[in-house]
């Protein structure tokens, strides 16, 4: 029976990580559709062009930036109804419907639930990752665990995640041998984008709920950036929600007035990778950033209490809580230089290739990755 593959995409990070899989599916002539939930709007169109994605795009709900908790709560039921409606409209006779959801966002949860309601097969990309703590990160860990329960095929990025799914859930498990972010970095041709000259600037990218909605924590992070800027320029990439919270707390003015702090809007993928690759060190709370920077070998400080990802840890990345002393001293004294690694080499056949091969029903895929 022919198969139809519907990728539910809501956030910028999801689009970046799903893009290499979509590209591989398009190469094979597979029937693919992007079903957009509208959770993010900024740079989404640019990303589609950067990855040269040609698949049909359908809106479950008009795109907009959900900058407040209230706006996100209003969006939830509307996006769900749109997803269910579009999945029913996309269904075709004698074609098996596969709905691919990615990661741990609210769009992931809505997509999986709508797919189950529409009797479609649920394929979870980046499955099996867990922090082991139900409320941290919030709400991502809750979303993730609920999606695990609805998953038919779990595409796990490593052996640890695959083992978790085999031990705790009934889904068919595929170990993809890596994270699709590696393929995304490869597609972005960052080696061509970066001239190899490393400057003496830092990069900050902070947007997690625990960091921006805790006033004391947000104040600490702003003070940290300002202090670090005394010695090195800091390029602060602002997510829309982060910008709104900084404005609401009256913190934007002092950042904007600091000549050594450069406030940047969220940018194109290739441009961001070029910025990060040239930095001396990056402070981030983003899981995708952690993975990208592991591929680039750039010293990374993960500014969160817990992470479900192992990428870079013990190599180019260190958790904030594992730093001896304080973050400011760690950077001022140059101790982060010990984290620098060589950029990862990109194999010709990465995880996205293996995922698309499995989805296409290729019987030659190794049994060692499927259980």
Short mmCIF file of C-alpha atoms in Angstrom, two decimals:
data_model
loop_
_atom_site.label_atom_id
_atom_site.label_comp_id
_atom_site.label_asym_id
_atom_site.label_seq_id
_atom_site.Cartn_x
_atom_site.Cartn_y
_atom_site.Cartn_z
CA UNK A 1 0.00 0.00 0.00
CA UNK A 2 1.26 3.46 -0.87
CA UNK A 3 2.18 5.73 2.04
CA UNK A 4 1.51 9.39 2.72
CA UNK A 5 3.88 11.23 5.08
CA UNK A 6 2.64 14.32 6.89
CA UNK A 7 5.19 16.30 8.90
CA UNK A 8 3.61 18.34 11.70
CA UNK A 9 5.76 21.44 12.22
CA UNK A 10 5.18 24.28 14.64
CA UNK A 11 8.50 25.76 15.71
CA UNK A 12 11.64 26.95 14.00
CA UNK A 13 13.75 24.26 15.71
CA UNK A 14 11.38 21.55 14.50
CA UNK A 15 11.60 22.77 10.93
CA UNK A 16 15.40 22.81 11.05
CA UNK A 17 15.61 19.26 12.40
CA UNK A 18 12.89 17.85 10.17
CA UNK A 19 14.18 19.56 7.01
CA UNK A 20 16.90 16.97 6.21
CA UNK A 21 14.35 14.15 6.54
CA UNK A 22 11.94 15.97 4.22
CA UNK A 23 14.74 16.53 1.71
CA UNK A 24 15.61 12.81 1.76
CA UNK A 25 11.94 11.90 1.28
CA UNK A 26 11.65 14.33 -1.63
CA UNK A 27 14.71 12.75 -3.28
CA UNK A 28 12.89 9.42 -3.21
CA UNK A 29 9.68 10.83 -4.66
CA UNK A 30 7.73 10.02 -1.50
CA UNK A 31 4.34 11.68 -0.96
CA UNK A 32 5.14 14.35 1.66
CA UNK A 33 3.18 17.26 3.11
CA UNK A 34 4.15 19.84 5.72
CA UNK A 35 1.30 20.57 8.13
CA UNK A 36 2.09 23.86 9.87
CA UNK A 37 0.55 24.56 13.27
CA UNK A 38 1.53 28.24 13.33
CA UNK A 39 3.31 28.13 16.70
CA UNK A 40 6.19 30.20 15.25
CA UNK A 41 6.22 32.62 12.32
CA UNK A 42 9.54 34.46 12.32
CA UNK A 43 12.00 33.19 9.62
CA UNK A 44 9.93 30.04 8.90
CA UNK A 45 9.54 30.95 5.21
CA UNK A 46 13.26 31.73 4.99
CA UNK A 47 14.14 28.33 6.43
CA UNK A 48 12.03 26.53 3.84
CA UNK A 49 13.94 28.37 1.13
CA UNK A 50 17.34 27.74 2.76
CA UNK A 51 16.73 23.99 2.69
CA UNK A 52 15.10 24.12 -0.78
CA UNK A 53 12.01 22.26 0.44
CA UNK A 54 9.35 21.91 -2.25
CA UNK A 55 6.75 19.73 -0.48
CA UNK A 56 3.20 20.99 -0.24
CA UNK A 57 2.55 23.16 2.82
CA UNK A 58 -0.83 23.24 4.56
CA UNK A 59 -1.82 25.47 7.47
CA UNK A 60 -3.62 24.03 10.46
CA UNK A 61 -3.69 27.54 11.90
CA UNK A 62 -2.28 30.89 10.68
CA UNK A 63 1.30 31.46 11.80
CA UNK A 64 2.07 33.95 14.55
CA UNK A 65 4.57 34.29 17.38
CA UNK A 66 3.00 33.10 20.65
CA UNK A 67 4.77 35.51 22.96
CA UNK A 68 2.74 35.09 26.14
CA UNK A 69 1.38 32.14 28.08
CA UNK A 70 -2.14 33.46 27.51
CA UNK A 71 -1.73 33.63 23.73
CA UNK A 72 -0.29 30.10 23.76
CA UNK A 73 -3.29 28.79 25.70
CA UNK A 74 -5.67 30.43 23.21
CA UNK A 75 -3.76 28.88 20.33
CA UNK A 76 -3.86 25.30 21.69
CA UNK A 77 -7.50 24.33 20.98
CA UNK A 78 -7.57 26.21 17.68
CA UNK A 79 -4.42 24.54 16.44
CA UNK A 80 -5.69 21.11 17.49
CA UNK A 81 -8.97 21.56 15.63
CA UNK A 82 -7.05 22.71 12.57
CA UNK A 83 -4.75 19.69 12.71
CA UNK A 84 -7.60 17.22 12.96
CA UNK A 85 -9.52 18.93 10.16
CA UNK A 86 -6.53 18.97 7.81
CA UNK A 87 -5.54 15.37 8.53
CA UNK A 88 -9.04 14.25 7.59
CA UNK A 89 -8.93 16.33 4.40
CA UNK A 90 -5.50 15.00 3.45
CA UNK A 91 -6.52 11.37 3.80
CA UNK A 92 -6.73 9.53 0.47
CA UNK A 93 -8.29 6.14 -0.38
CA UNK A 94 -5.93 3.17 -0.28
CA UNK A 95 -3.05 5.28 1.02
CA UNK A 96 -1.66 4.66 4.50
CA UNK A 97 -1.26 7.89 6.45
CA UNK A 98 1.86 8.43 8.56
CA UNK A 99 2.05 11.52 10.75
CA UNK A 100 5.56 12.54 11.77
CA UNK A 101 5.95 14.66 14.88
CA UNK A 102 9.23 15.90 16.24
CA UNK A 103 10.67 16.48 19.68
CA UNK A 104 8.83 17.84 22.68
CA UNK A 105 6.84 20.96 21.82
CA UNK A 106 3.13 21.60 22.22
CA UNK A 107 2.85 21.13 18.44
CA UNK A 108 4.37 17.66 18.89
CA UNK A 109 1.73 16.75 21.44
CA UNK A 110 -1.17 18.16 19.42
CA UNK A 111 0.04 16.46 16.25
CA UNK A 112 0.34 13.06 17.90
CA UNK A 113 -3.07 13.33 19.53
CA UNK A 114 -4.76 14.46 16.31
CA UNK A 115 -3.07 11.64 14.39
CA UNK A 116 -4.36 9.04 16.84
CA UNK A 117 -7.86 10.48 16.60
CA UNK A 118 -7.65 10.21 12.82
CA UNK A 119 -6.33 6.60 12.89
CA UNK A 120 -2.99 7.57 11.38
CA UNK A 121 0.33 6.01 12.30
CA UNK A 122 2.40 8.22 14.64
CA UNK A 123 6.13 8.46 13.94
CA UNK A 124 8.05 10.33 16.63
CA UNK A 125 11.35 11.83 15.53
CA UNK A 126 13.98 12.36 18.24
CA UNK A 127 12.14 9.93 20.47
CA UNK A 128 13.24 8.46 23.79
CA UNK A 129 15.01 11.53 25.18
CA UNK A 130 14.14 12.28 28.79
CA UNK A 131 15.49 14.41 31.61
CA UNK A 132 14.09 11.96 34.16
CA UNK A 133 12.27 14.86 35.84
CA UNK A 134 8.60 15.35 35.02
CA UNK A 135 8.54 19.12 35.48
CA UNK A 136 12.00 20.05 34.23
CA UNK A 137 12.16 21.23 31.55
CA UNK A 138 8.56 22.40 31.66
CA UNK A 139 6.38 21.78 29.71
CA UNK A 140 8.68 19.88 27.35
CA UNK A 141 9.19 16.80 29.53
CA UNK A 142 5.44 16.37 30.03
CA UNK A 143 4.81 16.72 26.29
CA UNK A 144 7.52 14.20 25.55
CA UNK A 145 6.18 11.54 27.91
CA UNK A 146 2.63 11.88 26.61
CA UNK A 147 3.83 11.59 23.01
CA UNK A 148 5.80 8.44 23.87
CA UNK A 149 2.51 6.79 24.83
CA UNK A 150 0.94 7.60 21.45
CA UNK A 151 3.92 6.65 19.29
CA UNK A 152 3.80 3.76 16.81
CA UNK A 153 7.34 4.18 15.47
CA UNK A 154 10.01 5.75 17.68
CA UNK A 155 12.96 7.22 15.77
CA UNK A 156 15.63 7.41 18.49
CA UNK A 157 18.85 9.39 18.00
CA UNK A 158 21.07 7.14 20.10
CA UNK A 159 21.31 3.81 21.89
CA UNK A 160 20.34 5.28 25.25
CA UNK A 161 17.09 6.74 23.90
CA UNK A 162 16.32 3.54 22.00
CA UNK A 163 16.82 1.46 25.13
CA UNK A 164 14.48 3.73 27.09
CA UNK A 165 11.71 3.30 24.53
CA UNK A 166 12.20 -0.47 24.35
CA UNK A 167 12.03 -0.77 28.13
CA UNK A 168 9.10 1.56 28.76
CA UNK A 169 6.89 1.66 25.66
CA UNK A 170 5.42 -0.63 23.02
CA UNK A 171 6.41 1.36 19.93
CA UNK A 172 8.54 -0.06 17.16
CA UNK A 173 11.99 1.37 17.87
CA UNK A 174 14.52 2.53 15.29
CA UNK A 175 17.99 3.68 16.37
CA UNK A 176 18.84 6.29 13.74
CA UNK A 177 22.48 6.45 14.82
CA UNK A 178 22.50 10.19 15.39
CA UNK A 179 20.50 13.38 15.51
CA UNK A 180 19.15 14.90 12.31
CA UNK A 181 20.66 18.24 13.38
CA UNK A 182 23.99 16.90 12.08
CA UNK A 183 22.43 16.58 8.64
CA UNK A 184 20.91 20.07 8.96
CA UNK A 185 24.34 21.55 9.73
CA UNK A 186 25.75 19.65 6.77
CA UNK A 187 23.01 20.90 4.44
CA UNK A 188 23.63 24.46 5.61
CA UNK A 189 27.23 24.17 4.36
CA UNK A 190 28.57 26.00 7.40
CA UNK A 191 32.11 25.14 6.36
CA UNK A 192 31.58 27.35 3.32
CA UNK A 193 29.78 30.04 5.32
CA UNK A 194 32.54 30.45 7.93
CA UNK A 195 35.94 31.69 6.85
CA UNK A 196 37.72 29.94 9.72
CA UNK A 197 38.66 33.13 11.55
CA UNK A 198 37.52 33.04 15.19
CA UNK A 199 36.85 36.42 16.76
CA UNK A 200 36.84 37.30 20.45
CA UNK A 201 33.09 37.60 20.89
CA UNK A 202 30.60 35.57 22.90
CA UNK A 203 27.14 34.49 21.76
CA UNK A 204 24.09 34.22 24.02
CA UNK A 205 20.78 32.60 23.09
CA UNK A 206 18.26 32.22 25.92
CA UNK A 207 14.56 31.48 25.65
CA UNK A 208 13.60 28.63 28.01
CA UNK A 209 10.52 29.04 30.18
CA UNK A 210 12.57 28.57 33.35
CA UNK A 211 14.98 31.33 32.34
CA UNK A 212 12.74 34.06 30.98
CA UNK A 213 9.60 33.69 33.14
CA UNK A 214 11.51 33.71 36.42
CA UNK A 215 12.19 37.40 37.06
CA UNK A 216 15.13 36.81 39.40
CA UNK A 217 16.75 34.37 37.00
CA UNK A 218 16.22 36.69 34.03
CA UNK A 219 17.75 39.58 35.98
CA UNK A 220 20.78 37.40 36.81
CA UNK A 221 21.28 36.45 33.16
CA UNK A 222 21.07 40.05 32.00
CA UNK A 223 23.57 41.13 34.66
CA UNK A 224 25.86 38.28 33.63
CA UNK A 225 25.78 39.33 29.96
CA UNK A 226 26.54 42.94 30.89
CA UNK A 227 29.49 41.91 33.09
CA UNK A 228 30.89 39.59 30.42
CA UNK A 229 30.59 42.40 27.87
CA UNK A 230 33.18 44.39 29.83
CA UNK A 231 35.88 42.12 28.36
CA UNK A 232 34.34 40.67 25.20
CA UNK A 233 31.54 41.77 22.89
CA UNK A 234 28.39 39.70 23.42
CA UNK A 235 26.04 38.93 20.52
CA UNK A 236 22.66 38.30 22.15
CA UNK A 237 20.26 36.54 19.77
CA UNK A 238 16.75 37.46 20.89
CA UNK A 239 13.82 35.11 20.47
CA UNK A 240 10.54 37.05 20.22
CA UNK A 241 9.38 35.74 23.61
CA UNK A 242 12.71 36.73 25.20
CA UNK A 243 12.48 40.24 23.78
CA UNK A 244 8.95 40.61 25.11
CA UNK A 245 9.95 39.48 28.59
CA UNK A 246 12.97 41.81 28.65
CA UNK A 247 10.69 44.69 27.69
CA UNK A 248 8.12 43.72 30.32
CA UNK A 249 10.75 43.63 33.07
CA UNK A 250 12.39 46.89 31.97
CA UNK A 251 15.67 45.16 31.16
CA UNK A 252 15.89 45.88 27.45
CA UNK A 253 17.04 49.48 27.82
CA UNK A 254 20.26 48.72 29.71
CA UNK A 255 21.14 46.01 27.20
CA UNK A 256 20.44 48.29 24.25
CA UNK A 257 22.54 51.10 25.76
CA UNK A 258 25.57 48.85 26.28
CA UNK A 259 27.91 49.32 23.33
CA UNK A 260 29.48 45.90 23.86
CA UNK A 261 26.15 44.06 23.71
CA UNK A 262 24.83 43.54 20.20
CA UNK A 263 21.14 42.64 20.19
CA UNK A 264 20.29 40.48 17.19
CA UNK A 265 16.93 39.25 15.91
CA UNK A 266 16.46 35.56 15.27
CA UNK A 267 18.29 34.99 12.01
CA UNK A 268 18.52 32.56 9.14
CA UNK A 269 19.98 29.17 9.93
CA UNK A 270 23.17 29.51 7.93
CA UNK A 271 23.79 32.98 9.38
CA UNK A 272 23.35 31.72 12.93
CA UNK A 273 25.72 28.80 12.38
CA UNK A 274 28.30 31.16 10.96
CA UNK A 275 27.95 33.43 14.00
CA UNK A 276 28.23 30.49 16.43
CA UNK A 277 31.15 28.86 14.60
CA UNK A 278 33.20 32.04 14.91
CA UNK A 279 32.51 32.61 18.62
CA UNK A 280 34.95 31.96 21.44
CA UNK A 281 32.11 30.58 23.57
CA UNK A 282 28.31 30.28 23.45
CA UNK A 283 25.85 30.52 26.35
CA UNK A 284 22.57 28.83 25.48
CA UNK A 285 19.59 27.08 27.02
CA UNK A 286 18.43 25.61 23.70
CA UNK A 287 18.56 21.88 23.10
CA UNK A 288 18.99 22.33 19.36
CA UNK A 289 21.81 24.80 19.94
CA UNK A 290 23.50 22.27 22.21
CA UNK A 291 23.38 19.71 19.39
CA UNK A 292 24.52 22.13 16.68
CA UNK A 293 27.42 23.39 18.75
CA UNK A 294 28.48 19.82 19.50
CA UNK A 295 28.76 19.29 15.75
CA UNK A 296 30.77 22.51 15.40
CA UNK A 297 32.99 21.82 18.44
CA UNK A 298 32.42 25.31 19.88
CA UNK A 299 32.74 25.70 23.70
CA UNK A 300 29.20 25.74 25.06
CA UNK A 301 27.72 26.59 28.44
CA UNK A 302 24.29 25.00 28.81
CA UNK A 303 22.38 27.51 30.93
CA UNK A 304 19.79 25.22 32.45
CA UNK A 305 19.48 22.94 35.44
CA UNK A 306 18.86 19.71 33.54
CA UNK A 307 19.09 18.55 29.95
CA UNK A 308 17.71 15.44 28.28
CA UNK A 309 20.46 15.59 25.65
CA UNK A 310 23.94 14.13 25.94
CA UNK A 311 25.31 15.90 22.86
CA UNK A 312 28.59 17.61 23.65
CA UNK A 313 28.55 16.86 27.39
CA UNK A 314 31.98 15.70 28.44
CA UNK A 315 33.28 17.25 25.23
CA UNK A 316 32.63 20.79 24.03
CA UNK A 317 29.72 21.46 26.42
CA UNK A 318 29.30 21.82 30.16
CA UNK A 319 26.20 22.29 32.28
CA UNK A 320 26.02 25.53 34.26
CA UNK A 321 25.75 23.57 37.52
CA UNK A 322 28.93 21.61 36.74
CA UNK A 323 31.14 24.69 36.45
CA UNK A 324 33.59 25.06 39.33
CA UNK A 325 33.05 28.57 40.66
CA UNK A 326 30.80 30.98 38.80
CA UNK A 327 30.09 31.40 35.10
CA UNK A 328 31.68 34.84 34.93
CA UNK A 329 35.02 33.61 36.29
CA UNK A 330 34.91 30.52 34.07
CA UNK A 331 34.73 32.74 31.00
CA UNK A 332 36.96 35.60 32.18
CA UNK A 333 39.75 33.15 33.05
CA UNK A 334 39.43 31.43 29.68
CA UNK A 335 38.75 28.02 31.19
CA UNK A 336 36.17 27.36 28.49
CA UNK A 337 39.03 26.96 25.99
CA UNK A 338 39.55 23.45 27.33
CA UNK A 339 36.17 22.55 25.87
CA UNK A 340 37.05 23.36 22.27
CA UNK A 341 36.89 20.37 19.91
CA UNK A 342 37.38 19.79 16.22
CA UNK A 343 34.19 20.04 14.15
CA UNK A 344 32.42 16.74 13.59
CA UNK A 345 32.89 14.96 10.31
CA UNK A 346 29.69 14.37 8.39
CA UNK A 347 29.15 10.89 6.95
CA UNK A 348 27.63 10.52 3.52
CA UNK A 349 24.69 8.58 4.94
CA UNK A 350 23.38 10.29 8.07
CA UNK A 351 20.37 9.73 10.34
CA UNK A 352 17.97 11.48 7.96
CA UNK A 353 18.91 9.05 5.20
CA UNK A 354 18.25 6.11 7.52
CA UNK A 355 14.89 7.53 8.61
CA UNK A 356 13.73 8.09 5.04
CA UNK A 357 14.95 4.63 4.04
CA UNK A 358 12.89 3.07 6.82
CA UNK A 359 9.80 5.15 6.00
CA UNK A 360 10.07 4.14 2.37
CA UNK A 361 9.81 0.51 3.39
CA UNK A 362 13.29 -0.48 2.21
CA UNK A 363 13.70 -4.07 3.37
CA UNK A 364 17.49 -3.78 3.16
CA UNK A 365 17.76 -1.53 6.22
CA UNK A 366 19.84 -3.26 8.87
CA UNK A 367 17.92 -5.24 11.44
CA UNK A 368 20.43 -4.06 14.03
CA UNK A 369 18.74 -0.66 14.22
CA UNK A 370 15.19 -2.01 14.46
CA UNK A 371 13.65 -3.83 17.38
#
